[in-house]
C-alpha positions as a LaTeX table, in Angstrom:
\begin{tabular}{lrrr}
\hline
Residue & $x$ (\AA) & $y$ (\AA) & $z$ (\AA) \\
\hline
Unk1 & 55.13 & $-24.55$ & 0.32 \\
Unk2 & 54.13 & $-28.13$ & 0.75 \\
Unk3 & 51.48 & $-29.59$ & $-1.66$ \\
Unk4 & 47.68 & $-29.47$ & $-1.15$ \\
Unk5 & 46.80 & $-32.76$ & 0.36 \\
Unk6 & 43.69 & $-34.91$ & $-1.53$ \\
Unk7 & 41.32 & $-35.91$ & 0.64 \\
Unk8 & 40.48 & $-39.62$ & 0.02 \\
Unk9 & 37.36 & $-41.44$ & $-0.26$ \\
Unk10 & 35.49 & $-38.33$ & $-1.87$ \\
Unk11 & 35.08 & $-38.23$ & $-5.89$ \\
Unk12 & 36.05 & $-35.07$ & $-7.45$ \\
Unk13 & 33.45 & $-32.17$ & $-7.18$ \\
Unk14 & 31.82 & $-31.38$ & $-10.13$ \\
Unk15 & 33.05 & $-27.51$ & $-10.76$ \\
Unk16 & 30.11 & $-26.78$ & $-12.70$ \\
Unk17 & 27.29 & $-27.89$ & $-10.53$ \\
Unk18 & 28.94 & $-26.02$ & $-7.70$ \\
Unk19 & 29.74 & $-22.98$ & $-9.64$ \\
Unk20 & 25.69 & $-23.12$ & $-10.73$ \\
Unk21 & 24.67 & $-23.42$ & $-7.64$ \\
Unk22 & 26.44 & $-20.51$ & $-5.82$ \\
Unk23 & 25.38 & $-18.66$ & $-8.91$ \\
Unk24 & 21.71 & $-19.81$ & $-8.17$ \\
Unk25 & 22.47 & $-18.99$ & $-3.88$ \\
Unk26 & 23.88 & $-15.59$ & $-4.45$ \\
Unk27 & 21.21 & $-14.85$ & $-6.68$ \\
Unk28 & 18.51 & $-15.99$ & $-4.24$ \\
Unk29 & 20.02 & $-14.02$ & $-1.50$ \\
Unk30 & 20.39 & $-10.70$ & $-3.67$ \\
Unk31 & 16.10 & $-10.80$ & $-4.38$ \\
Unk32 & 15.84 & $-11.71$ & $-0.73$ \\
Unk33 & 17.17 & $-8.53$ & 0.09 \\
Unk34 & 15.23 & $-6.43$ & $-2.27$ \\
Unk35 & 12.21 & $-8.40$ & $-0.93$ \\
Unk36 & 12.84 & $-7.27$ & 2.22 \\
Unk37 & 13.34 & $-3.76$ & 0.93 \\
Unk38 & 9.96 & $-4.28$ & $-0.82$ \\
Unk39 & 7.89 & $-5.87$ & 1.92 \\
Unk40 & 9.25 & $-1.96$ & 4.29 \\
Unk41 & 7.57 & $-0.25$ & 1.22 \\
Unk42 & 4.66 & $-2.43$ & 1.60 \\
Unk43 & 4.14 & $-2.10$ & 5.31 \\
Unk44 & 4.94 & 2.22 & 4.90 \\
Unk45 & 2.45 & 2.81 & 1.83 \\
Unk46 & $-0.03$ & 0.60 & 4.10 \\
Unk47 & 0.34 & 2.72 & 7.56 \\
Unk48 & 0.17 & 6.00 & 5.26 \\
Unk49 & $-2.78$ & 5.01 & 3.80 \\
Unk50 & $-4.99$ & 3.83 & 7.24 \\
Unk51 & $-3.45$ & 5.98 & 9.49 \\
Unk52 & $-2.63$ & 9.50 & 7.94 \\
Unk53 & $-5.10$ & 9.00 & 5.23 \\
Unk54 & $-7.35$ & 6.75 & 7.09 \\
Unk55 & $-10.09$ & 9.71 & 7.48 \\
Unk56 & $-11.19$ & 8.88 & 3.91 \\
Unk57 & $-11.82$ & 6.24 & 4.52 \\
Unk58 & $-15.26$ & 6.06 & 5.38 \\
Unk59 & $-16.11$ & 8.15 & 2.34 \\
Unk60 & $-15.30$ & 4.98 & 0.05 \\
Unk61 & $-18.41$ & 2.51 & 0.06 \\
Unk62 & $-16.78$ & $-0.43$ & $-1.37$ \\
Unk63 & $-14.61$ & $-2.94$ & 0.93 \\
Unk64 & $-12.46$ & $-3.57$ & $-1.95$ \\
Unk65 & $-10.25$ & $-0.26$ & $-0.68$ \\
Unk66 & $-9.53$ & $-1.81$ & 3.08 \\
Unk67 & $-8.73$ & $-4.87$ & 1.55 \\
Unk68 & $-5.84$ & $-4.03$ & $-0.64$ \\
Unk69 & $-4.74$ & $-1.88$ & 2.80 \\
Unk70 & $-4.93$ & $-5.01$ & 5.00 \\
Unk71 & $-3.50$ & $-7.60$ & 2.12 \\
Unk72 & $-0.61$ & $-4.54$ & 1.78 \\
Unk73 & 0.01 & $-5.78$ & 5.63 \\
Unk74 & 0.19 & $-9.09$ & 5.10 \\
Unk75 & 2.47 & $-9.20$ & 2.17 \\
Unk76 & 5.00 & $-6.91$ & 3.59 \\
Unk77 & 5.40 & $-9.18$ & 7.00 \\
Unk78 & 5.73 & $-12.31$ & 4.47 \\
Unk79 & 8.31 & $-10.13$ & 2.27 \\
Unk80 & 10.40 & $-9.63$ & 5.21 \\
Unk81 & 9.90 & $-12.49$ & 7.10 \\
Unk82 & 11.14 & $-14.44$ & 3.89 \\
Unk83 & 14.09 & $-12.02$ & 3.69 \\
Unk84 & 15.41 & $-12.75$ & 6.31 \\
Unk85 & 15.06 & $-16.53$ & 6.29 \\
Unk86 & 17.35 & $-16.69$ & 3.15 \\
Unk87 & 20.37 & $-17.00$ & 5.26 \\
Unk88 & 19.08 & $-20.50$ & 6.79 \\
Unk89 & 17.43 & $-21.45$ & 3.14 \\
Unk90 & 20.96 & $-21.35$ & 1.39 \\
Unk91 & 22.54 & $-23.56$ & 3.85 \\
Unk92 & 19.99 & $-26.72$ & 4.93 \\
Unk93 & 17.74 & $-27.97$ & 2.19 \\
Unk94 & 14.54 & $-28.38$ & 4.83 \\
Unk95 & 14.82 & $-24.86$ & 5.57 \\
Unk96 & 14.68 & $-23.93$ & 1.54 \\
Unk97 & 11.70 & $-26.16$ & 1.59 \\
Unk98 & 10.02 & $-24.44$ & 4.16 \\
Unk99 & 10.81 & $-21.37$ & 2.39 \\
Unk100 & 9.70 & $-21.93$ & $-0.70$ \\
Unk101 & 6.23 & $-22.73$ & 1.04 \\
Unk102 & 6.64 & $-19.48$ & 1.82 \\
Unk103 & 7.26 & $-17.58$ & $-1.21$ \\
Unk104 & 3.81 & $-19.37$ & $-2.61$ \\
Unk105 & 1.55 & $-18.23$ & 0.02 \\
Unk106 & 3.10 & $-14.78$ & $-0.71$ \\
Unk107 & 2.49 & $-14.78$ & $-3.84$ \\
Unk108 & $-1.15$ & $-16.10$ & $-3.30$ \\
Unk109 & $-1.75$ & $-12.97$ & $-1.06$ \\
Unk110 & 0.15 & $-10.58$ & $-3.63$ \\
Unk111 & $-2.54$ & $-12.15$ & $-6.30$ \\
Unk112 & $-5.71$ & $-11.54$ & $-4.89$ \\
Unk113 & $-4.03$ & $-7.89$ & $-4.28$ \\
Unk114 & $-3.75$ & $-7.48$ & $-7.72$ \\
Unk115 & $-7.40$ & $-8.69$ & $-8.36$ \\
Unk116 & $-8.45$ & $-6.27$ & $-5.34$ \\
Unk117 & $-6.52$ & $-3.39$ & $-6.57$ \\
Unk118 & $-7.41$ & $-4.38$ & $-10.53$ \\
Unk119 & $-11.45$ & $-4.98$ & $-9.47$ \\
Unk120 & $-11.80$ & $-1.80$ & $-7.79$ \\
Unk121 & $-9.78$ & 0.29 & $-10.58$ \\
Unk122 & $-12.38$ & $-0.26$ & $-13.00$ \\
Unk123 & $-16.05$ & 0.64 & $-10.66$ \\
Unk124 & $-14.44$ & 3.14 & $-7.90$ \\
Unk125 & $-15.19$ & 6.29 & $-10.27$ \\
Unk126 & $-18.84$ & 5.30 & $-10.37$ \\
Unk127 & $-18.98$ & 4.41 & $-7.20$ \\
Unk128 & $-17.32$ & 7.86 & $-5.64$ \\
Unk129 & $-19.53$ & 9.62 & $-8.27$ \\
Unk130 & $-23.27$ & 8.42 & $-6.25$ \\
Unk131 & $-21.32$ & 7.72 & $-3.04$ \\
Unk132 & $-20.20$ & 11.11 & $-1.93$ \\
Unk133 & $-22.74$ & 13.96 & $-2.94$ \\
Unk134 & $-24.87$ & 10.83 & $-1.05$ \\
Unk135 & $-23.25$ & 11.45 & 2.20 \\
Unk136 & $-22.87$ & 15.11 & 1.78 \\
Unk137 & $-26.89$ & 15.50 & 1.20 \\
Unk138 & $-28.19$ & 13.11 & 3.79 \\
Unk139 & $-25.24$ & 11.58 & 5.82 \\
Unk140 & $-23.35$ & 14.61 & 6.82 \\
Unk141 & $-25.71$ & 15.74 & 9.82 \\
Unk142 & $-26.99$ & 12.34 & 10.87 \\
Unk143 & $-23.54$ & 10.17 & 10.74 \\
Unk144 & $-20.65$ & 11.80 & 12.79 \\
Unk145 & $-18.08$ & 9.53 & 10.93 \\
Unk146 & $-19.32$ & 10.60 & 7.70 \\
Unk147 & $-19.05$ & 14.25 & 8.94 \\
Unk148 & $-15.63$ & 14.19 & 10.08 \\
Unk149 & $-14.77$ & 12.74 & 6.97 \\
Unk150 & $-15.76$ & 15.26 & 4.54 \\
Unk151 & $-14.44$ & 17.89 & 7.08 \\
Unk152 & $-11.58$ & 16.37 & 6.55 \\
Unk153 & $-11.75$ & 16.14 & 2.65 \\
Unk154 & $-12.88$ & 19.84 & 2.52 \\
Unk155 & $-9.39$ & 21.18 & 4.21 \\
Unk156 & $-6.91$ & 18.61 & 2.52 \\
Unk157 & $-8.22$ & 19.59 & $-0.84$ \\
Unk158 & $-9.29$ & 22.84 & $-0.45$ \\
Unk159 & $-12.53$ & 22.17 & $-1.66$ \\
Unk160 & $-16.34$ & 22.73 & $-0.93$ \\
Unk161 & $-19.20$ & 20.15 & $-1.56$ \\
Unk162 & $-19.52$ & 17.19 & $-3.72$ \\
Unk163 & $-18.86$ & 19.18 & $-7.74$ \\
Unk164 & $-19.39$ & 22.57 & $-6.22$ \\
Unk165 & $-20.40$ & 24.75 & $-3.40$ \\
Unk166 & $-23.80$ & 24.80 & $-3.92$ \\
Unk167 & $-23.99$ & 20.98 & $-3.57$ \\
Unk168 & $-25.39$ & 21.82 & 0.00 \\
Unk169 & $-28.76$ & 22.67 & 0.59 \\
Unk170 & $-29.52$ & 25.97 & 1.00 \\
Unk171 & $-32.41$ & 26.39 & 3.54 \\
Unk172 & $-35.10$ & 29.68 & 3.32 \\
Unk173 & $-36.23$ & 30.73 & 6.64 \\
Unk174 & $-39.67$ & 32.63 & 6.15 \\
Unk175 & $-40.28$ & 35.07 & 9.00 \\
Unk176 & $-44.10$ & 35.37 & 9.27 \\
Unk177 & $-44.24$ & 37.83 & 12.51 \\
Unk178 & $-43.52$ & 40.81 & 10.40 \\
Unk179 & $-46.50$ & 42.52 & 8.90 \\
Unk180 & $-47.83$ & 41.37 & 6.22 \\
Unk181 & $-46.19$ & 38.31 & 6.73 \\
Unk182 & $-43.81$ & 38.71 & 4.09 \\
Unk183 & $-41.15$ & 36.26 & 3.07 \\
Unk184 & $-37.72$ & 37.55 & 3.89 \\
Unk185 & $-34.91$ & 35.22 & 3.22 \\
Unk186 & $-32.36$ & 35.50 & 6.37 \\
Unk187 & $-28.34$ & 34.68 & 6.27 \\
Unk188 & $-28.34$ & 31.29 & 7.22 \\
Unk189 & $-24.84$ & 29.24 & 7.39 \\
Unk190 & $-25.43$ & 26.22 & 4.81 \\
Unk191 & $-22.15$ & 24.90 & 4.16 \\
Unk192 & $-19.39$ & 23.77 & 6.98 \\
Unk193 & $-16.72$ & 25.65 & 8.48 \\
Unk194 & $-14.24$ & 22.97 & 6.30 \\
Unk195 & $-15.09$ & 25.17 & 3.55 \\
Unk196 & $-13.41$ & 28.65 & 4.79 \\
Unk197 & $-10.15$ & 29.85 & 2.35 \\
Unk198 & $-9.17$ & 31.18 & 6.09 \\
Unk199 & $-6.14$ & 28.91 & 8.02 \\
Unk200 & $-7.74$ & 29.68 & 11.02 \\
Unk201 & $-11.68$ & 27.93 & 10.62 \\
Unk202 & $-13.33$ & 29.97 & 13.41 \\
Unk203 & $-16.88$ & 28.80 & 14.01 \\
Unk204 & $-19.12$ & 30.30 & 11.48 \\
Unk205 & $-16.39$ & 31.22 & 9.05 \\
Unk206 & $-18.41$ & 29.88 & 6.55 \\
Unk207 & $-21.58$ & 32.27 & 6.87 \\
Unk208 & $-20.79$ & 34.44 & 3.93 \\
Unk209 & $-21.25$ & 32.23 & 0.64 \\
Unk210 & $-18.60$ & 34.74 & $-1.10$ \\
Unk211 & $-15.73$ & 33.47 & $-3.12$ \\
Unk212 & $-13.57$ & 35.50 & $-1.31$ \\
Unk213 & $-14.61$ & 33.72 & 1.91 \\
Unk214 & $-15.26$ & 29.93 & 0.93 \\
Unk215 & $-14.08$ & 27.37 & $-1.66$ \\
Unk216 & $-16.29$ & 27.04 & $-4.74$ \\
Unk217 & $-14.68$ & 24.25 & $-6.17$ \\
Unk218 & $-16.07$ & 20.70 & $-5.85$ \\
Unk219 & $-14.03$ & 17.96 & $-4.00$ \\
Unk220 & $-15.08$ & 14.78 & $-5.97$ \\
Unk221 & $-11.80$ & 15.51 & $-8.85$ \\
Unk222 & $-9.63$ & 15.49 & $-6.00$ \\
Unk223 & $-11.24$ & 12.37 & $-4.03$ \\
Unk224 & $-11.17$ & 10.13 & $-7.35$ \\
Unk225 & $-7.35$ & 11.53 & $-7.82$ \\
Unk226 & $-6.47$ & 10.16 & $-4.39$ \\
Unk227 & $-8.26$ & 7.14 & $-4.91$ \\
Unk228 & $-6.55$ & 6.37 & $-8.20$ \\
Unk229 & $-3.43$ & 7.50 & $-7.15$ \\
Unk230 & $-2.95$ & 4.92 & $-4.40$ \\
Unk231 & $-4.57$ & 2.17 & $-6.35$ \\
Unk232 & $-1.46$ & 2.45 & $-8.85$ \\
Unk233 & 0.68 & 2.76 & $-6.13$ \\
Unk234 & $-0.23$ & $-0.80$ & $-4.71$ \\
Unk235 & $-0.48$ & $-2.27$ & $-8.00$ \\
Unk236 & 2.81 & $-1.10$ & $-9.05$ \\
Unk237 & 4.51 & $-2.61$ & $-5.84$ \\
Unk238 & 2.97 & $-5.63$ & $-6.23$ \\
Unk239 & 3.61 & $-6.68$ & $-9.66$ \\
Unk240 & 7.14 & $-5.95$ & $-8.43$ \\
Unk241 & 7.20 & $-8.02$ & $-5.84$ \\
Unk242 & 5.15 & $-10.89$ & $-7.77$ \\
Unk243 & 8.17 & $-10.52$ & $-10.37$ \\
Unk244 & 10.96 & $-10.91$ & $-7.67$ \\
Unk245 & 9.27 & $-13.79$ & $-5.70$ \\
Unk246 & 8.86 & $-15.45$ & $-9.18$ \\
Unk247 & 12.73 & $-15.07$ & $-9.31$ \\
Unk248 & 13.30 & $-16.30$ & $-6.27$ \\
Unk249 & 11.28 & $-19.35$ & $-6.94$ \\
Unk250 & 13.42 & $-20.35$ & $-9.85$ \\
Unk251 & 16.01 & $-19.79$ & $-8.32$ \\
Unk252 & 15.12 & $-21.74$ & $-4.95$ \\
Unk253 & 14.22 & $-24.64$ & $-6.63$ \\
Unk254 & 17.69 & $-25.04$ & $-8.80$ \\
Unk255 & 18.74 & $-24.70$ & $-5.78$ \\
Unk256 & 17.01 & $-27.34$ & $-3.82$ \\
Unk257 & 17.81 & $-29.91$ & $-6.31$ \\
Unk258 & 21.57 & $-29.34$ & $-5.80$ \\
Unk259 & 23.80 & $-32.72$ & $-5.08$ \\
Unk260 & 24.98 & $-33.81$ & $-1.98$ \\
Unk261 & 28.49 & $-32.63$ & $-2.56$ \\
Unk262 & 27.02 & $-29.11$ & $-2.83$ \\
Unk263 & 24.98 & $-29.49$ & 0.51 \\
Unk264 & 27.52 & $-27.84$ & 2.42 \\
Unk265 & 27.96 & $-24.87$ & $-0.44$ \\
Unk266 & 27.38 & $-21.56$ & 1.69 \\
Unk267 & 27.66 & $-18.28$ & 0.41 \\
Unk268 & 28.55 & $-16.78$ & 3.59 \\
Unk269 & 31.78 & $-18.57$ & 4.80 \\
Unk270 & 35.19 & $-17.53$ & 4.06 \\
Unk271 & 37.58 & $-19.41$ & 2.76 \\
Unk272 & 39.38 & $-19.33$ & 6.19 \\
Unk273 & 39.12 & $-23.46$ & 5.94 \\
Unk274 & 40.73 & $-24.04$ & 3.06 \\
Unk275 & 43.83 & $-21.30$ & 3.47 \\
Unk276 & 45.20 & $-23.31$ & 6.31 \\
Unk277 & 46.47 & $-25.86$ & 4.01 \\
Unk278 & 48.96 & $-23.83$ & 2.33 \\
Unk279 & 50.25 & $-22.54$ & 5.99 \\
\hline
\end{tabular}
């Protein structure tokens, strides 16, 4: 086995500031990854929310709720856009530059995310509490957005009116062609089709009030539920990902601020390079 040749003209490499910073490059990488794994549960919990929950929407006044959906966008792209420029961060120094930029406008959007999410947590119940036996009373017939939505909310939560059943108006119908012109008080449908206990919602389902036939239980429990549900949700996620783009911060900048004998430190090559010289 001949000796390992010295290469001249090169001081020795300080062992601890390159075993520091591969530490501080294969640490990077590893929340890079989970970024990336966070910024796919952004961009999921977003498209659940506006596209199979999206009906709901309209039933939620306040625009606080479709921005935390659209910020949810924007943070996943950044989380896995920055993911998957760690590979080019680790190895040039402009390129960590450029993505540390990036990890501070992502963690701008994730803030005002958790001031959305955070604002909205503490007036939505209020809000939901005027907002929806509002558009049930005077919105439902006039709005066809509005009417779709609580149609909607009705069948998902198996649920009738605002608190109750009874939450829509009942209408009399006074017959005065009879003799005497007494009052009689026909069987008018008052409440939507939504509300039949039937899988099948035939038109006019809904004409018999009874129990047996139609949901007497109120649908604003189950709308604040959802509501407070997905608020969590986001909030969760984000502090999460505020936490591991913190991480990678640190951990970018002790790595930006390695020497110039460490410039060419890169977690991904082999050590194909240096075997040759015991061949």
């Amino acid at each position: 086995m001949r000796p390992v040749p010295q290469h001249r003209g090169h001081p020795p490499r300080n062992r601890r500031s390159k075993s520091c910073t591969g530490c501080c490059s294969k640490c990077q990488l590893f929340v890079s990854y989970l970024l990336v794994i966070v910024g796919i549960l952004f961009l999921a919990l977003a498209i659940w929310l506006y596209i199979f929950r999206g009906d709901l929407i309209p039933l939620i006044q306040s625009h606080f709720y479709i921005n935390c959906i659209c910020l949810a966008v924007g943070c996943g792209i950044f989380n896995v856009i920055i993911g998957f420029l760690v590979h080019s961060a680790v190895s040039n120094r402009c390129a960590l530059v450029f993505y540390l930029l990036l990890l501070i406008v992502s963690m701008i959007l994730e803030g005002c995310l958790i001031y959305f999410t955070f604002s909205y947590h503490a007036t939505y119940i209020q809000e939901l509490d005027v907002s929806l036996p509002n558009d049930i009373l005077n919105n439902y017939n006039t709005d066809p957005t509005i009417a779709k939505a609580v149609n909607f909310l009705q069948k998902d939560a198996k649920c009738c009116g605002s608190n109750a059943f009874n939450d829509w108006p009942k209408p009399e119908v006074e017959d005065h062609y009879l003799p005497y012109a007494k009052t009689i008080v026909q069987r008018v449908q008052y409440v939507p089709d939504s509300c039949c206990k039937s899988t099948h919602q035939r038109k006019g389902c809904a004409l018999s009030d009874s129990p047996n036939n139609i949901f007497y239980r109120g649908c604003l429990p189950f709308l604040k539920e959802e509501v407070y549900n997905n608020l969590n949700f986001l909030f969760t996620v984000t502090a999460a990902s505020l936490f591991l783009h913190f991480a990678n911060l640190i951990f970018g900048c002790c790595a930006c601020f390695r020497t110039d004998d460490d410039e060419d430190e890169n977690p991904f090559k082999d050590y194909d390079q240096e075997m040759h010289l015991f061949d």
